mmCIF file of C-alpha atoms in Angstrom:
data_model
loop_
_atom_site.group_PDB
_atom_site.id
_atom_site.type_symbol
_atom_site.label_atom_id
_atom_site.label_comp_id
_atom_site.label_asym_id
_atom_site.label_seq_id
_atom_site.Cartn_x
_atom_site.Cartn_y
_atom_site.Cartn_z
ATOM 1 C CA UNK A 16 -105.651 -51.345 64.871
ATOM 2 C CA UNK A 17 -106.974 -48.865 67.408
ATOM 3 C CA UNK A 18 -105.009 -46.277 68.669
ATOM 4 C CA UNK A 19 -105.208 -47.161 72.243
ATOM 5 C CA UNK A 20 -104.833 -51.086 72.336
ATOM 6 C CA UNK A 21 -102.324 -51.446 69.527
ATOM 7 C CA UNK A 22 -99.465 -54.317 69.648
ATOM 8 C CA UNK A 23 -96.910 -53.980 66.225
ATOM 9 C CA UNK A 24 -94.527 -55.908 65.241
ATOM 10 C CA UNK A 25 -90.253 -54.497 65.813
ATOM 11 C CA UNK A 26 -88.992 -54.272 62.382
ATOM 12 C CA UNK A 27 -85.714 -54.385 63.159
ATOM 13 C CA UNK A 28 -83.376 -54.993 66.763
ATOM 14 C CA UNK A 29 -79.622 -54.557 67.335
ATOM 15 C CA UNK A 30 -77.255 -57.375 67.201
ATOM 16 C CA UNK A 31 -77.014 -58.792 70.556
ATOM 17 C CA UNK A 32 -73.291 -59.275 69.625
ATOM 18 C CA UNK A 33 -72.984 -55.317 69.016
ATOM 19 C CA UNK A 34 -75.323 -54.744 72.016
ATOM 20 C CA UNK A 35 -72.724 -56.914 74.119
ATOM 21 C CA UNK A 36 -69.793 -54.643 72.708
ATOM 22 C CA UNK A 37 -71.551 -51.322 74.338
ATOM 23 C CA UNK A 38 -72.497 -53.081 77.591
ATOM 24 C CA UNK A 39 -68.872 -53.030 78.190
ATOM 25 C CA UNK A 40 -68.730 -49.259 78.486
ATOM 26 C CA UNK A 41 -69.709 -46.218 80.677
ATOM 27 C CA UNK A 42 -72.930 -44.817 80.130
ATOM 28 C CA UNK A 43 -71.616 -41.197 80.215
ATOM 29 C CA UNK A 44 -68.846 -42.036 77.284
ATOM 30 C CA UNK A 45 -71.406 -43.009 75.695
ATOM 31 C CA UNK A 46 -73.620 -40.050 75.636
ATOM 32 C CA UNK A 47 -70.398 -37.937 75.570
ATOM 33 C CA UNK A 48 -69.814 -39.528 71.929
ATOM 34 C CA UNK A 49 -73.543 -38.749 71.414
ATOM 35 C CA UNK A 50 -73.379 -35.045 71.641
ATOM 36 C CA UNK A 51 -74.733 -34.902 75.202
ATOM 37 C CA UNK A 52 -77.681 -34.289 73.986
ATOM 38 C CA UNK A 53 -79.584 -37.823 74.806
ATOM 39 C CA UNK A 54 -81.030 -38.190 78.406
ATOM 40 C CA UNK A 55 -83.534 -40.322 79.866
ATOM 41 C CA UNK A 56 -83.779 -37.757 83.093
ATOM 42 C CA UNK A 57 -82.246 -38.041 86.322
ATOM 43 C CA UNK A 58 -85.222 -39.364 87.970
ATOM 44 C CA UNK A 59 -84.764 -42.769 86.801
ATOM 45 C CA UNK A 60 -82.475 -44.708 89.475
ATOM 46 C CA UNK A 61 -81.252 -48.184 89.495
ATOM 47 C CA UNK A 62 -83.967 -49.939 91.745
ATOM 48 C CA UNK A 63 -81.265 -53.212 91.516
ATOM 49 C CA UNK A 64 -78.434 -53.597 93.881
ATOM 50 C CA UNK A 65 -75.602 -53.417 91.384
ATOM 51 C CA UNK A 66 -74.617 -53.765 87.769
ATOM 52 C CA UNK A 67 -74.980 -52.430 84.430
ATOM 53 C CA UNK A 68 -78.369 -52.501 81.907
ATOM 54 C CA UNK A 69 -77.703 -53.215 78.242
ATOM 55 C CA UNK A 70 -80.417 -54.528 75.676
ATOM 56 C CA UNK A 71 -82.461 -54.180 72.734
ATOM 57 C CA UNK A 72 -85.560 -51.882 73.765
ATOM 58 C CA UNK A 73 -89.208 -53.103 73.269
ATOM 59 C CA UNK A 74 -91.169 -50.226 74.018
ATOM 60 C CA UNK A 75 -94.354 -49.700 75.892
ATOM 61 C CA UNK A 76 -96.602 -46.669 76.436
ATOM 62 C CA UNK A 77 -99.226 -47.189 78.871
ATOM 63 C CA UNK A 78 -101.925 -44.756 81.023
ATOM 64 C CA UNK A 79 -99.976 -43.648 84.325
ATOM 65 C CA UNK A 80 -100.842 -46.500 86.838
ATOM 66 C CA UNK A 81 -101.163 -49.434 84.273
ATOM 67 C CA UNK A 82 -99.978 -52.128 83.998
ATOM 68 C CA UNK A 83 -101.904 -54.234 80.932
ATOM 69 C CA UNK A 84 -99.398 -53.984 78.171
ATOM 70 C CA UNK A 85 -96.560 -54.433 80.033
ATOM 71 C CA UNK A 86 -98.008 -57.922 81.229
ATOM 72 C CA UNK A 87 -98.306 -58.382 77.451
ATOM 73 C CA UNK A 88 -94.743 -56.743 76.543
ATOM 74 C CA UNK A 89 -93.557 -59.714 79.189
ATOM 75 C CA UNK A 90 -94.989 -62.331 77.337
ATOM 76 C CA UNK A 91 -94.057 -61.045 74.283
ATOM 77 C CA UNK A 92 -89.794 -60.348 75.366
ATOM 78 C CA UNK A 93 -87.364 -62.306 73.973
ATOM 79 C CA UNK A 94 -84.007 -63.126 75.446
ATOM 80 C CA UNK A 95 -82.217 -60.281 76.122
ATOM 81 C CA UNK A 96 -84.656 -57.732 75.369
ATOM 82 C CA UNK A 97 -85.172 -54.462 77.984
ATOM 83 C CA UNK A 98 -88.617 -53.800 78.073
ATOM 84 C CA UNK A 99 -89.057 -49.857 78.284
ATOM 85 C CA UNK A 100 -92.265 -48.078 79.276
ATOM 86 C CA UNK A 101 -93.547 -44.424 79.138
ATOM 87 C CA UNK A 102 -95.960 -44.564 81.493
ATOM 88 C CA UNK A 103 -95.961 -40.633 82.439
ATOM 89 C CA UNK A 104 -93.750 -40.729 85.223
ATOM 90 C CA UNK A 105 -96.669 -40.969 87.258
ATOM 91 C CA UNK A 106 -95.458 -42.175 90.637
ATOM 92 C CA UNK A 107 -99.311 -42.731 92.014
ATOM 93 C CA UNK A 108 -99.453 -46.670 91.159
ATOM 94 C CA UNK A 109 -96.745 -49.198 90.874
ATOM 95 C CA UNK A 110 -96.536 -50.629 87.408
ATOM 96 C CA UNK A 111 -95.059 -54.051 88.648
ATOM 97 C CA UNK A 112 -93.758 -55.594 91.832
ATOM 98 C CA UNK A 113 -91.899 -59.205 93.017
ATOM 99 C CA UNK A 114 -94.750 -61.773 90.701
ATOM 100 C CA UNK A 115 -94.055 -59.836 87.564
ATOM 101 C CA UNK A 116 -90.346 -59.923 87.834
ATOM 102 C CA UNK A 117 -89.946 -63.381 88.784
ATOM 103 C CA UNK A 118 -91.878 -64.348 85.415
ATOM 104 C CA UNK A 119 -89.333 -61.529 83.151
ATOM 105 C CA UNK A 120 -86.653 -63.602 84.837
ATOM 106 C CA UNK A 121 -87.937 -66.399 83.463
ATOM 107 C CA UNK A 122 -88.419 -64.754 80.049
ATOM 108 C CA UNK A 123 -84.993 -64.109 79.962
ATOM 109 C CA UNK A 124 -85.642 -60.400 79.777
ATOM 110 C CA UNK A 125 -82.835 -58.299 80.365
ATOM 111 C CA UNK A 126 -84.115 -55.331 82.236
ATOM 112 C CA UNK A 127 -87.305 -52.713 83.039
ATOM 113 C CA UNK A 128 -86.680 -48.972 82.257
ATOM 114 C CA UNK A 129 -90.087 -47.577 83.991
ATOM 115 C CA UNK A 130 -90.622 -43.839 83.504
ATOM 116 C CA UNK A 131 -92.947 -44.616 86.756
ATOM 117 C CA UNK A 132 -92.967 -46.758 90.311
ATOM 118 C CA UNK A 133 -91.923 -49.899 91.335
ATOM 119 C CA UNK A 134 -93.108 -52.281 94.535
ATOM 120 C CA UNK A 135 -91.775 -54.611 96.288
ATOM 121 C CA UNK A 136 -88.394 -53.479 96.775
ATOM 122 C CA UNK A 137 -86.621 -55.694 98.441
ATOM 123 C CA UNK A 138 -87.418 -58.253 95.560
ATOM 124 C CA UNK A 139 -85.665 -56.093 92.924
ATOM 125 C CA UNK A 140 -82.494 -55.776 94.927
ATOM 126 C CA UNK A 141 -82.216 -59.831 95.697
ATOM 127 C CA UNK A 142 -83.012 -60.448 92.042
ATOM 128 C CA UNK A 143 -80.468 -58.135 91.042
ATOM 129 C CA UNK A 144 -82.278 -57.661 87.363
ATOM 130 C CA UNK A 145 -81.156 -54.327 86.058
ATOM 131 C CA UNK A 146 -84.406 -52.202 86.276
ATOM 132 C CA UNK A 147 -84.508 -48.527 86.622
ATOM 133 C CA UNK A 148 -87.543 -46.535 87.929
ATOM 134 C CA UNK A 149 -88.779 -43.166 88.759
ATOM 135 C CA UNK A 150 -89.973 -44.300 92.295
ATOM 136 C CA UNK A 151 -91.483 -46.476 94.782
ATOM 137 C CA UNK A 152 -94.839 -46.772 95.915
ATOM 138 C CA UNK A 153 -97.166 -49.932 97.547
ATOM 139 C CA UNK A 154 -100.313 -49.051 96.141
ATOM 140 C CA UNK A 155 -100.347 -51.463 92.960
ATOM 141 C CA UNK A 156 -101.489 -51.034 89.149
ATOM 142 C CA UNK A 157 -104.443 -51.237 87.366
ATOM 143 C CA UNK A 158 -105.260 -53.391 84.689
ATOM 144 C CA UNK A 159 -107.573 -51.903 82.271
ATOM 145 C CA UNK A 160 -105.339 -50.024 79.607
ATOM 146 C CA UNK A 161 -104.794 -48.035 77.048
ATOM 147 C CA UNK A 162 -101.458 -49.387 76.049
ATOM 148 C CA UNK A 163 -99.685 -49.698 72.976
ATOM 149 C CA UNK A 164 -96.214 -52.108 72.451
ATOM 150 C CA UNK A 165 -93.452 -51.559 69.492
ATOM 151 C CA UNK A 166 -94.344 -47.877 69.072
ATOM 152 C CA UNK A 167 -92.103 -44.821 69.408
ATOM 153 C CA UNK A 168 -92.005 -43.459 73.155
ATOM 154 C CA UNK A 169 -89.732 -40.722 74.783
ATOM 155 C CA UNK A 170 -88.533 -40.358 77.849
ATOM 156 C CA UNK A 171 -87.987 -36.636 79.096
ATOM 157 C CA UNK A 172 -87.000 -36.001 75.422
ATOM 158 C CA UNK A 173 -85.259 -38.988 74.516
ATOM 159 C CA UNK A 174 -86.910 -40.291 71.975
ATOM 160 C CA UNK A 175 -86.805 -44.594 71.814
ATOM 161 C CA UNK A 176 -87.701 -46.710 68.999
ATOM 162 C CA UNK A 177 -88.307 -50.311 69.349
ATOM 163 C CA UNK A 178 -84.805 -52.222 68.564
ATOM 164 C CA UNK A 179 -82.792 -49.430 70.049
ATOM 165 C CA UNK A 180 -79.679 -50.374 72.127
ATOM 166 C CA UNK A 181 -80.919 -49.229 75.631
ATOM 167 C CA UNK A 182 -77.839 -49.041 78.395
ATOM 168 C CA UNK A 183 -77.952 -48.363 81.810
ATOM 169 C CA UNK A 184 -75.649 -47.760 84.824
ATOM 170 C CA UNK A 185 -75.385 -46.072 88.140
ATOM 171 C CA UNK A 186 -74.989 -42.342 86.144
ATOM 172 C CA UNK A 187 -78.824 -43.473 84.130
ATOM 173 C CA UNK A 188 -80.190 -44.499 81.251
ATOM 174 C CA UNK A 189 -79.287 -43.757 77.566
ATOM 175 C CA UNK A 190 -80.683 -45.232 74.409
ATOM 176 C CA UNK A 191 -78.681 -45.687 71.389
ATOM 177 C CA UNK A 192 -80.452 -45.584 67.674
ATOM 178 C CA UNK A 193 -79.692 -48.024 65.505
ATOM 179 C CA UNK A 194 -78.743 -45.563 63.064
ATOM 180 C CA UNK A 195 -74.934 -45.149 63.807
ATOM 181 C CA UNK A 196 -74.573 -47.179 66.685
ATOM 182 C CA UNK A 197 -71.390 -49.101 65.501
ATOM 183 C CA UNK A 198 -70.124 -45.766 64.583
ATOM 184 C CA UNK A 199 -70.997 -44.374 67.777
ATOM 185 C CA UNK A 200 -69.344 -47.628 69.494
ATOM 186 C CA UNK A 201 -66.277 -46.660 67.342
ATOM 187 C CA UNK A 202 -66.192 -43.451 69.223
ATOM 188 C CA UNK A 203 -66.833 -44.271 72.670
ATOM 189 C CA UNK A 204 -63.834 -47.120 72.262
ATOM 190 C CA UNK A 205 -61.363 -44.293 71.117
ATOM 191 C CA UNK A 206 -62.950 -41.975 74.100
ATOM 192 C CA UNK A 207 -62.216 -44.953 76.980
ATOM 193 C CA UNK A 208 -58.610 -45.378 75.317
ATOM 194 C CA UNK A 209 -58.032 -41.544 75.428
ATOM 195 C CA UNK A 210 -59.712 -41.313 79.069
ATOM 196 C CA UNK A 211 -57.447 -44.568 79.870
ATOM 197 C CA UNK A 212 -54.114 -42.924 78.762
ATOM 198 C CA UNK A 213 -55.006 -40.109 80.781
ATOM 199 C CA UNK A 214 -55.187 -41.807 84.003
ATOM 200 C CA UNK A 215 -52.428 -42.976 83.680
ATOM 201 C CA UNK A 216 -50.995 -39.756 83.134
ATOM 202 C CA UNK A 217 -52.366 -38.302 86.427
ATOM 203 C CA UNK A 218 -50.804 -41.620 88.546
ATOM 204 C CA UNK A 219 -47.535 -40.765 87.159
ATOM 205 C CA UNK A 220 -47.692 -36.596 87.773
ATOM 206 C CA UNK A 221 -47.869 -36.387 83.857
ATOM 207 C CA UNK A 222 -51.110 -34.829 83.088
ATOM 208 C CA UNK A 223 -51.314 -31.759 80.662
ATOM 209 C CA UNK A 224 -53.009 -29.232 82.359
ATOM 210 C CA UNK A 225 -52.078 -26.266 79.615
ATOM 211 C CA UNK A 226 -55.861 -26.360 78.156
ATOM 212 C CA UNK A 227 -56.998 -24.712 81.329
ATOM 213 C CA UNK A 228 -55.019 -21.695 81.126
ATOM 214 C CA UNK A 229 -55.422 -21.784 77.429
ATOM 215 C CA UNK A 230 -59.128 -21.602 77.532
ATOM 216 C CA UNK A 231 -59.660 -19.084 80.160
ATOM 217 C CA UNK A 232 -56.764 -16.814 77.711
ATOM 218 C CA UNK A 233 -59.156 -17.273 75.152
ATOM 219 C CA UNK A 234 -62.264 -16.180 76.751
ATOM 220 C CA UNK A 235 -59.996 -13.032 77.831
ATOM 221 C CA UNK A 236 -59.912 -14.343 81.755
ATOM 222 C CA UNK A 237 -57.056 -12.047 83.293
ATOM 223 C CA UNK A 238 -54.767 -14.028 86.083
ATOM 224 C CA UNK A 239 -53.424 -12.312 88.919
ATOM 225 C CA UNK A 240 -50.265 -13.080 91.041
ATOM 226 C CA UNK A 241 -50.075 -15.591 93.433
#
């Protein structure tokens, strides 16, 4: 294959069943049980009107402003797949608009993560399918490539492999390796229970506050009177 115009096959993909079990769950517990150290950056925003993004990520990396592979990653989706592209944040060109997302709903596709612009707006928010973009822009894509489907990409750092778990909400976008994820989804259900119990402690004037003092004691913070 040429490096360039490459389609390969995904090896492996998460579990819908699994991928179901993390859609229940905030993306920032998520990346909390992560290390904090996964990010998509904070310039891709829910172009949708509401709702949460979970899926199994079929990559594409494409030339800023085109669109060919990611007509071809549509073809290719299957249920429930989010179809992810590093296109190099380029905000110049739309990479799709209201004719390409009618045909992913059809597909069954789950969602667009677009490190680059959308069109057509108003489309996205009726349709409601989870997509998150860097921007918006009405000049429209090429057509011409390079592109290449099921490889590696990474998204201000965040590196995503095809079959990775790829969530989404109104705080971003976080891809989880398959490597770990039911042990990270282990984590992130004893986080929510911990988080849960603690709301409840601040309804009823129970919360433990003692850490704060603790830690600034620690870092050899002096108080004065008040």
């Amino acid at each position: 294959m040429s490096v360039g115009f490459r389609i390969c096959s995904r090896k492996q993909a998460a579990p819908l069943e699994l991928v179901a079990e993390f859609a229940k769950l905030p993306v920032a517990n998520v990346s909390d049980c992560m290390g904090r150290l996964a990010a998509a950056g904070p310039r891709l925003r829910p172009m949708h009107a509401s709702g949460g993004l979970a899926g199994v990520a079929l990559t594409v990396k494409s030339r800023p402003g085109d669109n060919l592979m990611l007509h071809k990653a549509i073809d290719l989706a299957k249920p429930g797949d989010v179809i992810v592209v590093d296109a190099g944040g380029d905000l110049s060109n739309a990479l799709m608009g209201e004719l390409m997302l009618a045909y992913a709903v059809k597909r069954g596709v789950a969602g667009f993560v677009l490190n680059g612009a959308i069109r057509d707006v108003d489309a996205f928010l009726k349709t409601n399918l989870p997509t998150f973009a860097a921007g918006v822009t009405h000049r429209g894509p090429y057509k011409d490539g390079p592109g290449e489907i099921n490889v590696p990409i990474s998204l201000d750092g965040m590196v995503i492999e095809p079959g990775d778990i790829v969530l989404g909400d109104s705080d971003g976008v976080l891809a989880v390796p398959m490597d770990g994820a039911e042990k990270i989804l282990r984590q992130t259900l004893a986080k929510q229970d911990a988080e849960e119990r603690q709301m409840k402690a601040i309804a009823e004037g129970k919360n433990d506050r003692s850490w704060v003092d603790a830690a600034l004691k620690e870092r050899g913070c002096e108080f004065p009177d008040y």
